[in-house]
mmCIF file with all atom_site columns, C-alpha atoms in Angstrom:
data_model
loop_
_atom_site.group_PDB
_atom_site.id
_atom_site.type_symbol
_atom_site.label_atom_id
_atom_site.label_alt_id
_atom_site.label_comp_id
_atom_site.label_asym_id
_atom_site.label_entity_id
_atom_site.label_seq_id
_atom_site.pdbx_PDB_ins_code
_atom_site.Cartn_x
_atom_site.Cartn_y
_atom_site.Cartn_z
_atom_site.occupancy
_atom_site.B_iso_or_equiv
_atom_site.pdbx_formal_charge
_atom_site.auth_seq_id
_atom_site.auth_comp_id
_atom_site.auth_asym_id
_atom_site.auth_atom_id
_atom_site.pdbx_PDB_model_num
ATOM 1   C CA . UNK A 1 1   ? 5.295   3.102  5.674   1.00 0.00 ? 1   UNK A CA 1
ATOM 2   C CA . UNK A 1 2   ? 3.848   0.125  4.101   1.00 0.00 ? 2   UNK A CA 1
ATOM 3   C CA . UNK A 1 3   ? 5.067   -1.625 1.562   1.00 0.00 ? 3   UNK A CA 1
ATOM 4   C CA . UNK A 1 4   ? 2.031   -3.456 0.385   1.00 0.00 ? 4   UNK A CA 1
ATOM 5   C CA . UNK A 1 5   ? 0.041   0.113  0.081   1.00 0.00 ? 5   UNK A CA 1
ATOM 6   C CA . UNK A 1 6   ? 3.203   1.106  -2.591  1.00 0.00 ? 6   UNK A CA 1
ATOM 7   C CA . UNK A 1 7   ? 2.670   -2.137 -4.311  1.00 0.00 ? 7   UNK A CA 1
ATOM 8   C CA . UNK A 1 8   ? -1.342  -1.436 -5.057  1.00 0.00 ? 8   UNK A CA 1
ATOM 9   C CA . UNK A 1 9   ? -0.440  1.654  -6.143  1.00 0.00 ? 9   UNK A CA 1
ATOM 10  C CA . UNK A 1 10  ? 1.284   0.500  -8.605  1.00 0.00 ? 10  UNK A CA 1
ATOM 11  C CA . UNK A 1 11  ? -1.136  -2.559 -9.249  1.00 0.00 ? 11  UNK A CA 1
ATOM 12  C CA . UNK A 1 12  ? -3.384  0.903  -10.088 1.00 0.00 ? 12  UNK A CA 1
ATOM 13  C CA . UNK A 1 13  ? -0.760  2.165  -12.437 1.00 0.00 ? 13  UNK A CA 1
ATOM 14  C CA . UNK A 1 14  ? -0.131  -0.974 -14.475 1.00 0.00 ? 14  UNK A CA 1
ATOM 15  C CA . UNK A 1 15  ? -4.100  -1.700 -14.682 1.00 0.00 ? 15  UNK A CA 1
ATOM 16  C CA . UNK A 1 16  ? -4.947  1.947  -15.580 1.00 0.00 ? 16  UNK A CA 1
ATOM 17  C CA . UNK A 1 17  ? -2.582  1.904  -17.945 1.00 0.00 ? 17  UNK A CA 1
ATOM 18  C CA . UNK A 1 18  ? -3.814  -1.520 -19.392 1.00 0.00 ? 18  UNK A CA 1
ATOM 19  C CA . UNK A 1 19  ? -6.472  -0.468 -19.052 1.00 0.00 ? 19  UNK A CA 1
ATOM 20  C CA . UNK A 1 20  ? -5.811  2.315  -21.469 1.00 0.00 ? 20  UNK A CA 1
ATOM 21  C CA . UNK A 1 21  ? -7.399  4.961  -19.005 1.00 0.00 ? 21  UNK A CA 1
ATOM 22  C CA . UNK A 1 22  ? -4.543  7.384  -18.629 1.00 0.00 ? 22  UNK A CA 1
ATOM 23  C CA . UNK A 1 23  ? -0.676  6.952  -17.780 1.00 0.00 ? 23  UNK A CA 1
ATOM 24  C CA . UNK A 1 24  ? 0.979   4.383  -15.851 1.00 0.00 ? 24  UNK A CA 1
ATOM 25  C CA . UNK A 1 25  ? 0.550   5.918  -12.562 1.00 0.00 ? 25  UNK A CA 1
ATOM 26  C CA . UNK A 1 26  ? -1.479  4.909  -9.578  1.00 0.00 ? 26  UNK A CA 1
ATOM 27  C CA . UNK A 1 27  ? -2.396  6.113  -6.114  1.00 0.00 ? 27  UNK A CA 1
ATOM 28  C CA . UNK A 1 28  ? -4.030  5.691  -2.198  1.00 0.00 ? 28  UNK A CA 1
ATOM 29  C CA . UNK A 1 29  ? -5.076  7.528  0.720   1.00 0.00 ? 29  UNK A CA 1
ATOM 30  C CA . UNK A 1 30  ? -4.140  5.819  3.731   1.00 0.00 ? 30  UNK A CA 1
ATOM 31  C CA . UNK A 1 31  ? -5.367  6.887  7.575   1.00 0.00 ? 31  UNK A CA 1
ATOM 32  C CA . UNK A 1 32  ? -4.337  4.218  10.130  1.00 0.00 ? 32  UNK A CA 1
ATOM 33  C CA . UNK A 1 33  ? -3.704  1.318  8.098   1.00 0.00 ? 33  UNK A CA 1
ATOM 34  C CA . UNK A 1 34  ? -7.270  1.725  6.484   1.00 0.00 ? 34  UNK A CA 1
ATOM 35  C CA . UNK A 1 35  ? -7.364  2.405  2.701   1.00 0.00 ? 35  UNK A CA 1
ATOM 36  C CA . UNK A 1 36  ? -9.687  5.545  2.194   1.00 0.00 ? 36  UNK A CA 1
ATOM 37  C CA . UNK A 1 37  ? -9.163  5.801  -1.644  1.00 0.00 ? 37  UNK A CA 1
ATOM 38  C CA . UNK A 1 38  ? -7.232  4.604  -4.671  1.00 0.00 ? 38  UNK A CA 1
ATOM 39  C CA . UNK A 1 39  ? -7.313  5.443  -7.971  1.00 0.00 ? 39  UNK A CA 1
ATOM 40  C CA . UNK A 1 40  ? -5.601  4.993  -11.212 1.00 0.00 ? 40  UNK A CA 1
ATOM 41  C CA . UNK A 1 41  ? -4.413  8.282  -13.661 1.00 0.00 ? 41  UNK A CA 1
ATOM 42  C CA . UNK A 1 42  ? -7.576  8.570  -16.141 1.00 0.00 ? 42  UNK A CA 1
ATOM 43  C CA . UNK A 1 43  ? -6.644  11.850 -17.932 1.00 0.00 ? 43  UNK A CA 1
ATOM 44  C CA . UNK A 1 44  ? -7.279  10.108 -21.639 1.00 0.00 ? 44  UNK A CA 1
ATOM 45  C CA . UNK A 1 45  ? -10.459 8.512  -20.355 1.00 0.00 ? 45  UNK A CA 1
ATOM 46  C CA . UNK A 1 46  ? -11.620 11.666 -19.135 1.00 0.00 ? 46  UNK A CA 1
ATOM 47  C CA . UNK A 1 47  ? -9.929  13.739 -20.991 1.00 0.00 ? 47  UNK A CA 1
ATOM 48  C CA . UNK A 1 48  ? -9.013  15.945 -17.937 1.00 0.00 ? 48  UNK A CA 1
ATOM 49  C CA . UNK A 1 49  ? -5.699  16.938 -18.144 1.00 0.00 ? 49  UNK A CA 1
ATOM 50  C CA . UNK A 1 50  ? -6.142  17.173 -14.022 1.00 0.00 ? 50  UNK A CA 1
ATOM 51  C CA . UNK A 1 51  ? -7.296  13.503 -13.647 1.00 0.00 ? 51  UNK A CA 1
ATOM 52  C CA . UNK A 1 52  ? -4.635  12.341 -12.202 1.00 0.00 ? 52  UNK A CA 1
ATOM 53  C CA . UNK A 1 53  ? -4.498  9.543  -10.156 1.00 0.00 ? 53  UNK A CA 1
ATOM 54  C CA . UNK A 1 54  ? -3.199  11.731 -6.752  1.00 0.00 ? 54  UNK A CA 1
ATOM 55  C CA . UNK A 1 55  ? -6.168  14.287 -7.553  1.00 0.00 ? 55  UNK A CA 1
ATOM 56  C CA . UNK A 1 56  ? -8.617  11.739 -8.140  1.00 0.00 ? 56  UNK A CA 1
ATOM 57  C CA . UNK A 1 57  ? -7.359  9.773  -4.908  1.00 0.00 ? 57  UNK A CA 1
ATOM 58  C CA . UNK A 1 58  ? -7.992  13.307 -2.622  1.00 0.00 ? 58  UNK A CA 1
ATOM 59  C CA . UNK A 1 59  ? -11.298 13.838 -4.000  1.00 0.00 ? 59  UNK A CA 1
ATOM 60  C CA . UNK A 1 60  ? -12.367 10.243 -3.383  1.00 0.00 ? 60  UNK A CA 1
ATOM 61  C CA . UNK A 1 61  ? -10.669 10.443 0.002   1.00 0.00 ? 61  UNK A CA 1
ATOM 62  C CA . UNK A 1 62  ? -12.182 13.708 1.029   1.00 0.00 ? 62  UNK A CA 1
ATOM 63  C CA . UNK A 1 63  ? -15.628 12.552 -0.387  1.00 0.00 ? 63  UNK A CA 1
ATOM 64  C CA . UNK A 1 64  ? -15.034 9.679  2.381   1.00 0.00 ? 64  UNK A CA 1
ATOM 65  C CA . UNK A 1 65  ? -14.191 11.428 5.185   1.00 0.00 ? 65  UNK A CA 1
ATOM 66  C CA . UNK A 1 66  ? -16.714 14.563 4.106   1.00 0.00 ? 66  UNK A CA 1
ATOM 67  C CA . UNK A 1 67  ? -14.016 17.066 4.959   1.00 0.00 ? 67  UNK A CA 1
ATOM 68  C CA . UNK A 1 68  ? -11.865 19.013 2.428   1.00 0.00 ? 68  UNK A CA 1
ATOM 69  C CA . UNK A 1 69  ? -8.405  18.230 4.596   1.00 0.00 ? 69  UNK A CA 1
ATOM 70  C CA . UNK A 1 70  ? -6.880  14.878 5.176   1.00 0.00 ? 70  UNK A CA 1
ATOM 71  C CA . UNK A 1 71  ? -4.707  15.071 8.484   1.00 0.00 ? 71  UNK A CA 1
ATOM 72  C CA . UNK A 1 72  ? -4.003  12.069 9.494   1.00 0.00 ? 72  UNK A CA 1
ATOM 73  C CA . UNK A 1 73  ? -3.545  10.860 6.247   1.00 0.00 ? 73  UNK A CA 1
ATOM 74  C CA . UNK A 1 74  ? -0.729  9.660  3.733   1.00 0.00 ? 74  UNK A CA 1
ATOM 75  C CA . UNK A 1 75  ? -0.748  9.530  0.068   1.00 0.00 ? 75  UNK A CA 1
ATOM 76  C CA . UNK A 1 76  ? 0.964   6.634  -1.716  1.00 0.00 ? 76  UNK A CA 1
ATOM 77  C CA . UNK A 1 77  ? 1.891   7.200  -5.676  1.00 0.00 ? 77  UNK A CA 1
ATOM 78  C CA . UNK A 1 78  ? 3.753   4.650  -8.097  1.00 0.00 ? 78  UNK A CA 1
ATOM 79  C CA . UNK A 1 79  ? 5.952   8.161  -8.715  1.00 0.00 ? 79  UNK A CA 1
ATOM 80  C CA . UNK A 1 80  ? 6.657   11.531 -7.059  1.00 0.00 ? 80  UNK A CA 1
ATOM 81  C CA . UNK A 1 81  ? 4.094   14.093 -7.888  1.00 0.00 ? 81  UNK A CA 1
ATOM 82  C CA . UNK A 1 82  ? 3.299   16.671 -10.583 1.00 0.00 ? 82  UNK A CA 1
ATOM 83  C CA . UNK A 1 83  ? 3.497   20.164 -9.227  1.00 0.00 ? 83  UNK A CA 1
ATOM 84  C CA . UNK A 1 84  ? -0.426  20.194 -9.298  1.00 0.00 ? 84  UNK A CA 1
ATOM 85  C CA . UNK A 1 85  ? -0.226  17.073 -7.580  1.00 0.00 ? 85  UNK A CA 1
ATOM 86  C CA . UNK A 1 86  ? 1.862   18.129 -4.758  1.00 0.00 ? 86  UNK A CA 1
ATOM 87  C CA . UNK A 1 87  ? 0.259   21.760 -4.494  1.00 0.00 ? 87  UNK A CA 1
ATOM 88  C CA . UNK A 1 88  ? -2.813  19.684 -3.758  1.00 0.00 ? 88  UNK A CA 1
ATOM 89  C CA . UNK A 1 89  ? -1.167  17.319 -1.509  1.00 0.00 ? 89  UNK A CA 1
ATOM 90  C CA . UNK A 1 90  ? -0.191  20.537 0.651   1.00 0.00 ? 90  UNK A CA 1
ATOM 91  C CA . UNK A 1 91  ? -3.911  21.741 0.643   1.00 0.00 ? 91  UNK A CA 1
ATOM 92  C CA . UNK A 1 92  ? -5.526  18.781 1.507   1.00 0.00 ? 92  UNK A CA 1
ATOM 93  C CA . UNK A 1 93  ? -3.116  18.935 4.822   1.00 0.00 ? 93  UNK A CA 1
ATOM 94  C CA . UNK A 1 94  ? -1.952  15.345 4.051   1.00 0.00 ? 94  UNK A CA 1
ATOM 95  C CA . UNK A 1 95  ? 1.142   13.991 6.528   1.00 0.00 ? 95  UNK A CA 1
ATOM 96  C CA . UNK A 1 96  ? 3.182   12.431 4.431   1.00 0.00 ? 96  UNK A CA 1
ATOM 97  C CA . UNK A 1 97  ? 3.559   11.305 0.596   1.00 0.00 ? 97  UNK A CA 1
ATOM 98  C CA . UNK A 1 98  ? 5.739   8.004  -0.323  1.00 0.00 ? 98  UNK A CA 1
ATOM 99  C CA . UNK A 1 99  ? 6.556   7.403  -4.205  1.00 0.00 ? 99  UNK A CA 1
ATOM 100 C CA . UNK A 1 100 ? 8.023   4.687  -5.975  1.00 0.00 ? 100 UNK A CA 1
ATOM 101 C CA . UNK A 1 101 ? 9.202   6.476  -9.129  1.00 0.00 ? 101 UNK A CA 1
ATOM 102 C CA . UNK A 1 102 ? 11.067  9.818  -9.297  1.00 0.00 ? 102 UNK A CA 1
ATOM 103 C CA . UNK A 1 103 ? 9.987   12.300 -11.874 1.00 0.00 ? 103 UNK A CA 1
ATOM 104 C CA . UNK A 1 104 ? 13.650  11.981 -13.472 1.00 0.00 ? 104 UNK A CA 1
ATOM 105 C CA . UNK A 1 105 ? 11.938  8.420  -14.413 1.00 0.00 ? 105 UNK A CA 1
ATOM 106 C CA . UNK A 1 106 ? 8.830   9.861  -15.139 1.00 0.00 ? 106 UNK A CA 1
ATOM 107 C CA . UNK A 1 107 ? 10.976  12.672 -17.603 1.00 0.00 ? 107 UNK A CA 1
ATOM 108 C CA . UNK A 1 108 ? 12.763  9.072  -19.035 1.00 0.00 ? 108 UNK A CA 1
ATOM 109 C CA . UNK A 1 109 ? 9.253   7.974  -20.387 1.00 0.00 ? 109 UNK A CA 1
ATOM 110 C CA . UNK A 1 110 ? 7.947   11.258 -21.788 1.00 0.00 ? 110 UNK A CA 1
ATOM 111 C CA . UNK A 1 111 ? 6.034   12.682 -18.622 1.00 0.00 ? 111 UNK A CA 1
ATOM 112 C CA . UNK A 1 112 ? 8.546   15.722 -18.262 1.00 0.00 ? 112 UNK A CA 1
ATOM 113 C CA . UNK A 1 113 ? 7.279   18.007 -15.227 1.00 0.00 ? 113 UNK A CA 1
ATOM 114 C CA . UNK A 1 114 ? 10.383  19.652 -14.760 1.00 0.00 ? 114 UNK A CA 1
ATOM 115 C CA . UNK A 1 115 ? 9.423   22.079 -17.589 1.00 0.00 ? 115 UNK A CA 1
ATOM 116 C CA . UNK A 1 116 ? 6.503   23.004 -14.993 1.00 0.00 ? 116 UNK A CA 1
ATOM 117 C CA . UNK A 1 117 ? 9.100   23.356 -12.038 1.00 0.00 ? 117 UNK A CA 1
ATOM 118 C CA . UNK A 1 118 ? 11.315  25.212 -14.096 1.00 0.00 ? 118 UNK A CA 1
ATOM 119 C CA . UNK A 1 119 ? 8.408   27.621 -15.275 1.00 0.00 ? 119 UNK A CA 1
ATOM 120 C CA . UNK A 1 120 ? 7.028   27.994 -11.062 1.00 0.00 ? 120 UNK A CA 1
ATOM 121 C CA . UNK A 1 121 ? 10.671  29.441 -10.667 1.00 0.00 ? 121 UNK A CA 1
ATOM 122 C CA . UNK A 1 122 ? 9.697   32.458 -13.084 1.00 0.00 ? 122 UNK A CA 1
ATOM 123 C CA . UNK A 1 123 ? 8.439   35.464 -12.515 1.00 0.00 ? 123 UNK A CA 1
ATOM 124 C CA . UNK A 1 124 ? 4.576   35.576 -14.082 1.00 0.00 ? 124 UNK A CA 1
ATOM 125 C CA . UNK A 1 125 ? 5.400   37.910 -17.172 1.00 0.00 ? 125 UNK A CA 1
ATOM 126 C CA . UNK A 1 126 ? 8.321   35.540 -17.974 1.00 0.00 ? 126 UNK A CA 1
ATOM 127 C CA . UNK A 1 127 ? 6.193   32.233 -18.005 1.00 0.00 ? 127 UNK A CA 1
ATOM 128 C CA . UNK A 1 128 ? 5.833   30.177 -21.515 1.00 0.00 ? 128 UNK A CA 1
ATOM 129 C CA . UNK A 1 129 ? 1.884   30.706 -20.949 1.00 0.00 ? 129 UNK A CA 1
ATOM 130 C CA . UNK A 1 130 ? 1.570   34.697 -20.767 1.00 0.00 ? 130 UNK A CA 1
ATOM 131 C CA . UNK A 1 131 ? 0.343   35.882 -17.458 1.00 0.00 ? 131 UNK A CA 1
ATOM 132 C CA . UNK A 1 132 ? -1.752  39.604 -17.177 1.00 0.00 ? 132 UNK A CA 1
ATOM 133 C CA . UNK A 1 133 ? -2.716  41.000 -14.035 1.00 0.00 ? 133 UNK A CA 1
ATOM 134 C CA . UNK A 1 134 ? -6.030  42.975 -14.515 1.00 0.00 ? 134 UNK A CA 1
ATOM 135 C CA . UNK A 1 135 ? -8.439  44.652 -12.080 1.00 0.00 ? 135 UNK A CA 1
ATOM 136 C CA . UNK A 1 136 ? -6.135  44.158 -8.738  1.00 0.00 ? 136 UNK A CA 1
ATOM 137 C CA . UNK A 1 137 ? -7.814  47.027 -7.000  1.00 0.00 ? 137 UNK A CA 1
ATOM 138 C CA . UNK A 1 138 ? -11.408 45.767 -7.768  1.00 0.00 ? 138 UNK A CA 1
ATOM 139 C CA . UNK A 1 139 ? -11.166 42.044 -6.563  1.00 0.00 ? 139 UNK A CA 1
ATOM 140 C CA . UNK A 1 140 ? -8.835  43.561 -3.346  1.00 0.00 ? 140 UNK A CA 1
ATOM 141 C CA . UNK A 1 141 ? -12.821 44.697 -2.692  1.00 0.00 ? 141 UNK A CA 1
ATOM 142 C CA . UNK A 1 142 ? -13.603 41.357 -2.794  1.00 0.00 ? 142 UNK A CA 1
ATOM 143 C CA . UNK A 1 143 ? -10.955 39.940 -0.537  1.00 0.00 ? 143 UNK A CA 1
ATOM 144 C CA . UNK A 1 144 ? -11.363 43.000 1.967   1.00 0.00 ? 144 UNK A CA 1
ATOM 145 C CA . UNK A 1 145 ? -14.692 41.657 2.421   1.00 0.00 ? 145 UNK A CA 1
ATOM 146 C CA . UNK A 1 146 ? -13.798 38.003 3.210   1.00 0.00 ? 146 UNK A CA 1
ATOM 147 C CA . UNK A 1 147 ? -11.623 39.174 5.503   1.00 0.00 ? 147 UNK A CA 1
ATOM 148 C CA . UNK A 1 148 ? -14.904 40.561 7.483   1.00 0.00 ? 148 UNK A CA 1
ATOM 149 C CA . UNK A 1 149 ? -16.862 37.404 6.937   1.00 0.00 ? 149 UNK A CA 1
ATOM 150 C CA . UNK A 1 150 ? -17.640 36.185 10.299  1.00 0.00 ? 150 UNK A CA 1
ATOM 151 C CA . UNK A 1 151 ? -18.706 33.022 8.797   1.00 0.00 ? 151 UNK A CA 1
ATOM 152 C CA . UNK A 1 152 ? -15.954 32.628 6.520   1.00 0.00 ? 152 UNK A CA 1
ATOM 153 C CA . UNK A 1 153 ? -14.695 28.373 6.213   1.00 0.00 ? 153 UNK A CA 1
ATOM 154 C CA . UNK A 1 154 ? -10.526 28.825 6.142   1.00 0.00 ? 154 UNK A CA 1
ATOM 155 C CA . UNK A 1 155 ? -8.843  25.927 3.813   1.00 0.00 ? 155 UNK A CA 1
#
């Protein structure tokens, strides 16, 4: 745990914002003191609702290292992460996540992801967006034959 890696994380936060690319949220990969990537939120700049400034931080950081999991590595973010956020936290294999801001604070200033939590806790059919399974037998086909794919890459 550094402290100065949490406060350039939020130096990313309060520039991106000023910057008017996105939010006021900032964050870094870290491996071994080094900095690997940092990034600011730049979802209106983009206009990617998955611009984030964790998800652009892992793809700049996996970019780096040329590998698509960071062990080793620790993400720092001027708040706790989005469920997107976090779900890609836990597949890029990171160690360990420290946040400034909670997403209660987050919820005080209009970013309110505990609609999304509350929706992951639903069943599919139940969800605000409607959710259809179609054609389970046909991509099971698909799967099956992963599953034999001697050369298959696991992630």
């Amino acid at each position: 745990m550094n402290p100065e890696f949490m406060a350039e994380a939020i130096r990313l936060a309060s520039q991106g914002m000023d910057d008017d690319l996105g939010g006021p949220f900032g964050a870094l990969i870290v491996r071994d003191g080094e900095i690997l990537a940092h990034a600011c939120n730049g979802v209106v700049e983009a206009c990617d609702p998955t611009a984030h400034a964790e998800i652009q931080a892992i793809r700049m950081a996996c970019k780096h290292i040329n590998h698509f999991h960071l062990e080793g590595c620790v993400l720092y973010c001027s708040c706790e992460p989005c469920p997107m956020c976090l779900g890609a936290a836990y597949w890029a294999h990171l160690d360990g996540i420290y946040y400034a801001a909670s997403r209660e604070d987050a919820a005080n200033i209009g970013f309110a992801d505990a609609a999304i939590y509350d929706e992951l806790c639903l069943e599919p059919s139940r969800r605000r967006i409607p959710m259809i399974q179609l054609m389970r037998e046909e991509i099971l086909h698909v799967f099956q034959r992963w599953m034999e794919k001697s050369d298959r890459i696991l992630y």
